[in-house]
Amino acid sequence: MRLLTIILLGAILSSCSTSKKDEKDDDFKRYLSSLETLQTPVTFDTKNGIYARSKDYDTTLYKKFKHAWAFGPYGKIFENDSVVFTVDITAGDVLVPLIMTFDQRGHKLDSLNPYEKAGSDMGYESYEYVVINDKKEIIVTDSTRTWDLNEKRDDIIEGSDRLTVDTVIYKVDDKGKFRKVVKSASSQHQL
């Protein structure tokens, strides 16, 4: 009798966890189908900004699968047997794309904010240009202009500006992780 009770409890618990997994899988599939599918290359840049693309998305499911800081989905870029690749939007100094990967069941695998240097301050301004291509590469090129500051540090010194240009390439591996594969040597120019 005791063995029968244990077996029945195990079967009940197993069926409950399976139905919860199936429910999450179904939710994720419904969420993905509500997103706009984007054609590569997908580009973002800090000068022209970014705007919401997926307009008819499931707002309830978005709350379940969004990046913690995001306020809207941009769309879905890739989907294969193991990895789904989406983009959300969040606010920073500018609107920022948050690139995310999930497995097919809706478990978040990784995320990337490609705007590492973007913004401006006294003596500093940086613009970034991002391309996501069909090879699952994220190519980030930034141009950063800096100036020396006066003694009080409240104004730039005319003629002291420099321009640095960098390119970084990330690739999504088979496990859905973003890997930095190339960082070009910086080129710096006195302006």
Short mmCIF file of C-alpha atoms in Angstrom, two decimals:
data_model
loop_
_atom_site.label_atom_id
_atom_site.label_comp_id
_atom_site.label_asym_id
_atom_site.label_seq_id
_atom_site.Cartn_x
_atom_site.Cartn_y
_atom_site.Cartn_z
CA MET A 1 0.00 0.00 0.00
CA ARG A 2 2.76 2.41 0.92
CA LEU A 3 4.61 1.64 -2.32
CA LEU A 4 1.43 2.22 -4.32
CA THR A 5 0.93 5.63 -2.62
CA ILE A 6 4.49 6.68 -3.45
CA ILE A 7 4.09 5.62 -7.09
CA LEU A 8 0.78 7.51 -7.41
CA LEU A 9 2.26 10.67 -5.86
CA GLY A 10 5.24 10.43 -8.21
CA ALA A 11 2.95 10.08 -11.22
CA ILE A 12 0.83 13.06 -10.13
CA LEU A 13 3.88 15.28 -9.52
CA SER A 14 5.40 14.22 -12.84
CA SER A 15 2.24 15.07 -14.76
CA CYS A 16 1.99 18.47 -13.03
CA SER A 17 5.57 19.43 -13.88
CA THR A 18 5.14 18.22 -17.47
CA SER A 19 2.01 20.33 -17.95
CA LYS A 20 3.79 23.41 -16.50
CA LYS A 21 6.68 22.85 -18.97
CA ASP A 22 4.22 22.43 -21.83
CA GLU A 23 2.42 25.63 -20.76
CA LYS A 24 5.68 27.62 -20.75
CA ASP A 25 6.62 26.15 -24.15
CA ASP A 26 3.20 27.14 -25.54
CA ASP A 27 3.48 30.64 -24.02
CA PHE A 28 6.90 31.15 -25.59
CA LYS A 29 5.73 29.94 -29.00
CA ARG A 30 2.71 32.27 -28.82
CA TYR A 31 4.95 35.17 -27.75
CA LEU A 32 7.38 34.55 -30.63
CA SER A 33 4.55 34.38 -33.14
CA SER A 34 3.37 37.81 -31.95
CA LEU A 35 6.77 39.40 -32.75
CA GLU A 36 7.72 40.85 -36.11
CA THR A 37 10.35 38.73 -37.86
CA LEU A 38 13.22 40.97 -38.95
CA GLN A 39 15.24 40.50 -42.14
CA THR A 40 19.03 40.66 -41.88
CA PRO A 41 21.05 42.71 -41.92
CA VAL A 42 19.45 44.51 -38.99
CA THR A 43 21.11 47.83 -38.12
CA PHE A 44 21.00 50.18 -35.14
CA ASP A 45 22.91 53.36 -34.47
CA THR A 46 22.99 55.96 -31.76
CA LYS A 47 22.63 58.94 -34.11
CA ASN A 48 19.37 57.88 -35.77
CA GLY A 49 17.83 56.14 -32.78
CA ILE A 50 15.60 53.11 -32.62
CA TYR A 51 11.85 52.74 -32.53
CA ALA A 52 9.41 49.98 -31.66
CA ARG A 53 8.83 47.55 -34.54
CA SER A 54 6.62 44.76 -33.21
CA LYS A 55 3.35 46.55 -32.75
CA ASP A 56 0.86 43.70 -32.32
CA TYR A 57 2.84 41.69 -29.78
CA ASP A 58 1.28 39.87 -26.85
CA THR A 59 1.76 42.36 -23.99
CA THR A 60 1.05 39.82 -21.26
CA LEU A 61 3.55 37.30 -22.58
CA TYR A 62 6.06 40.10 -23.25
CA LYS A 63 6.19 40.76 -19.50
CA LYS A 64 7.10 37.12 -18.99
CA PHE A 65 9.95 36.98 -21.56
CA LYS A 66 11.28 40.54 -21.77
CA HIS A 67 14.66 41.77 -20.60
CA ALA A 68 14.37 43.22 -17.07
CA TRP A 69 15.09 46.80 -18.22
CA ALA A 70 13.18 46.72 -21.52
CA PHE A 71 10.00 48.61 -22.28
CA GLY A 72 9.16 47.18 -25.71
CA PRO A 73 10.06 44.47 -28.21
CA TYR A 74 11.80 45.27 -31.49
CA GLY A 75 11.42 41.82 -33.05
CA LYS A 76 12.72 38.33 -33.66
CA ILE A 77 15.82 37.86 -35.82
CA PHE A 78 16.69 34.14 -35.86
CA GLU A 79 15.05 30.94 -34.83
CA ASN A 80 16.49 27.47 -35.33
CA ASP A 81 16.19 24.11 -33.55
CA SER A 82 18.18 25.27 -30.52
CA VAL A 83 18.34 29.08 -30.31
CA VAL A 84 15.93 31.99 -30.70
CA PHE A 85 17.40 35.47 -31.14
CA THR A 86 15.26 38.54 -30.19
CA VAL A 87 15.74 42.27 -29.62
CA ASP A 88 14.08 44.42 -26.95
CA ILE A 89 14.41 48.18 -26.45
CA THR A 90 15.42 50.03 -23.29
CA ALA A 91 16.28 53.63 -22.46
CA GLY A 92 19.76 54.88 -21.64
CA ASP A 93 21.42 58.08 -22.85
CA VAL A 94 19.72 56.97 -26.10
CA LEU A 95 17.27 54.16 -26.85
CA VAL A 96 19.25 50.94 -26.70
CA PRO A 97 18.68 47.56 -28.39
CA LEU A 98 19.04 44.63 -25.97
CA ILE A 99 19.85 41.51 -27.94
CA MET A 100 18.77 38.26 -26.28
CA THR A 101 18.95 34.54 -26.92
CA PHE A 102 16.54 31.88 -25.66
CA ASP A 103 16.29 28.14 -26.03
CA GLN A 104 13.19 26.77 -27.75
CA ARG A 105 11.42 26.41 -24.39
CA GLY A 106 11.73 30.11 -23.52
CA HIS A 107 14.68 29.92 -21.11
CA LYS A 108 16.90 32.97 -21.48
CA LEU A 109 20.43 31.96 -22.47
CA ASP A 110 22.26 35.31 -22.79
CA SER A 111 21.85 39.02 -23.47
CA LEU A 112 24.00 41.76 -24.97
CA ASN A 113 23.87 45.54 -24.81
CA PRO A 114 25.93 46.49 -27.89
CA TYR A 115 26.21 50.18 -26.89
CA GLU A 116 29.11 49.91 -24.43
CA LYS A 117 30.54 53.37 -25.09
CA ALA A 118 27.57 55.41 -26.33
CA GLY A 119 26.83 58.75 -24.73
CA SER A 120 28.33 62.14 -24.11
CA ASP A 121 29.77 64.17 -21.30
CA MET A 122 32.15 67.08 -20.93
CA GLY A 123 35.06 66.25 -23.21
CA TYR A 124 33.56 62.98 -24.48
CA GLU A 125 31.10 61.86 -27.15
CA SER A 126 30.71 58.40 -28.61
CA TYR A 127 28.45 57.09 -31.35
CA GLU A 128 27.91 53.42 -32.14
CA TYR A 129 26.76 51.58 -35.24
CA VAL A 130 25.55 47.96 -34.98
CA VAL A 131 24.93 45.42 -37.74
CA ILE A 132 23.44 41.98 -37.08
CA ASN A 133 24.05 39.78 -40.10
CA ASP A 134 22.72 36.41 -41.23
CA LYS A 135 25.78 34.62 -39.75
CA LYS A 136 24.56 35.53 -36.23
CA GLU A 137 27.35 38.10 -35.91
CA ILE A 138 26.89 41.41 -34.15
CA ILE A 139 29.35 43.95 -35.54
CA VAL A 140 29.73 47.05 -33.37
CA THR A 141 31.70 50.03 -34.68
CA ASP A 142 32.11 53.05 -32.46
CA SER A 143 33.61 56.45 -33.04
CA THR A 144 34.64 58.22 -29.86
CA ARG A 145 35.75 61.83 -29.78
CA THR A 146 37.55 63.15 -26.69
CA TRP A 147 38.94 66.53 -25.69
CA ASP A 148 41.33 67.63 -23.00
CA LEU A 149 39.64 69.77 -20.33
CA ASN A 150 40.80 73.03 -18.82
CA GLU A 151 42.14 73.25 -15.25
CA LYS A 152 38.67 73.75 -13.76
CA ARG A 153 37.43 70.81 -15.85
CA ASP A 154 34.42 72.87 -16.94
CA ASP A 155 35.32 73.42 -20.61
CA ILE A 156 37.21 71.72 -23.41
CA ILE A 157 40.58 72.91 -24.71
CA GLU A 158 40.14 73.90 -28.35
CA GLY A 159 42.30 71.91 -30.76
CA SER A 160 42.80 69.01 -28.32
CA ASP A 161 40.17 66.71 -29.85
CA ARG A 162 40.98 63.14 -30.84
CA LEU A 163 38.91 60.57 -32.68
CA THR A 164 39.17 56.85 -31.91
CA VAL A 165 37.41 54.20 -33.99
CA ASP A 166 36.97 50.61 -32.76
CA THR A 167 35.18 47.57 -34.14
CA VAL A 168 34.10 44.59 -32.05
CA ILE A 169 32.44 41.47 -33.45
CA TYR A 170 30.32 39.14 -31.32
CA LYS A 171 29.09 35.77 -32.53
CA VAL A 172 26.30 33.65 -31.08
CA ASP A 173 27.56 30.13 -30.41
CA ASP A 174 25.49 26.92 -30.58
CA LYS A 175 24.56 27.31 -26.91
CA GLY A 176 23.13 30.79 -27.46
CA LYS A 177 26.01 32.64 -25.75
CA PHE A 178 27.49 35.85 -27.15
CA ARG A 179 31.22 35.47 -27.71
CA LYS A 180 33.57 38.32 -28.59
CA VAL A 181 35.46 36.96 -31.59
CA VAL A 182 37.24 40.06 -32.93
CA LYS A 183 38.34 43.33 -31.41
CA SER A 184 40.11 45.46 -33.96
CA ALA A 185 43.05 47.59 -33.07
CA SER A 186 41.90 51.11 -32.31
CA SER A 187 42.79 53.80 -34.76
CA GLN A 188 43.27 57.20 -33.17
CA HIS A 189 43.49 60.51 -34.99
CA GLN A 190 44.29 64.00 -33.76
CA LEU A 191 41.72 66.37 -35.26
#
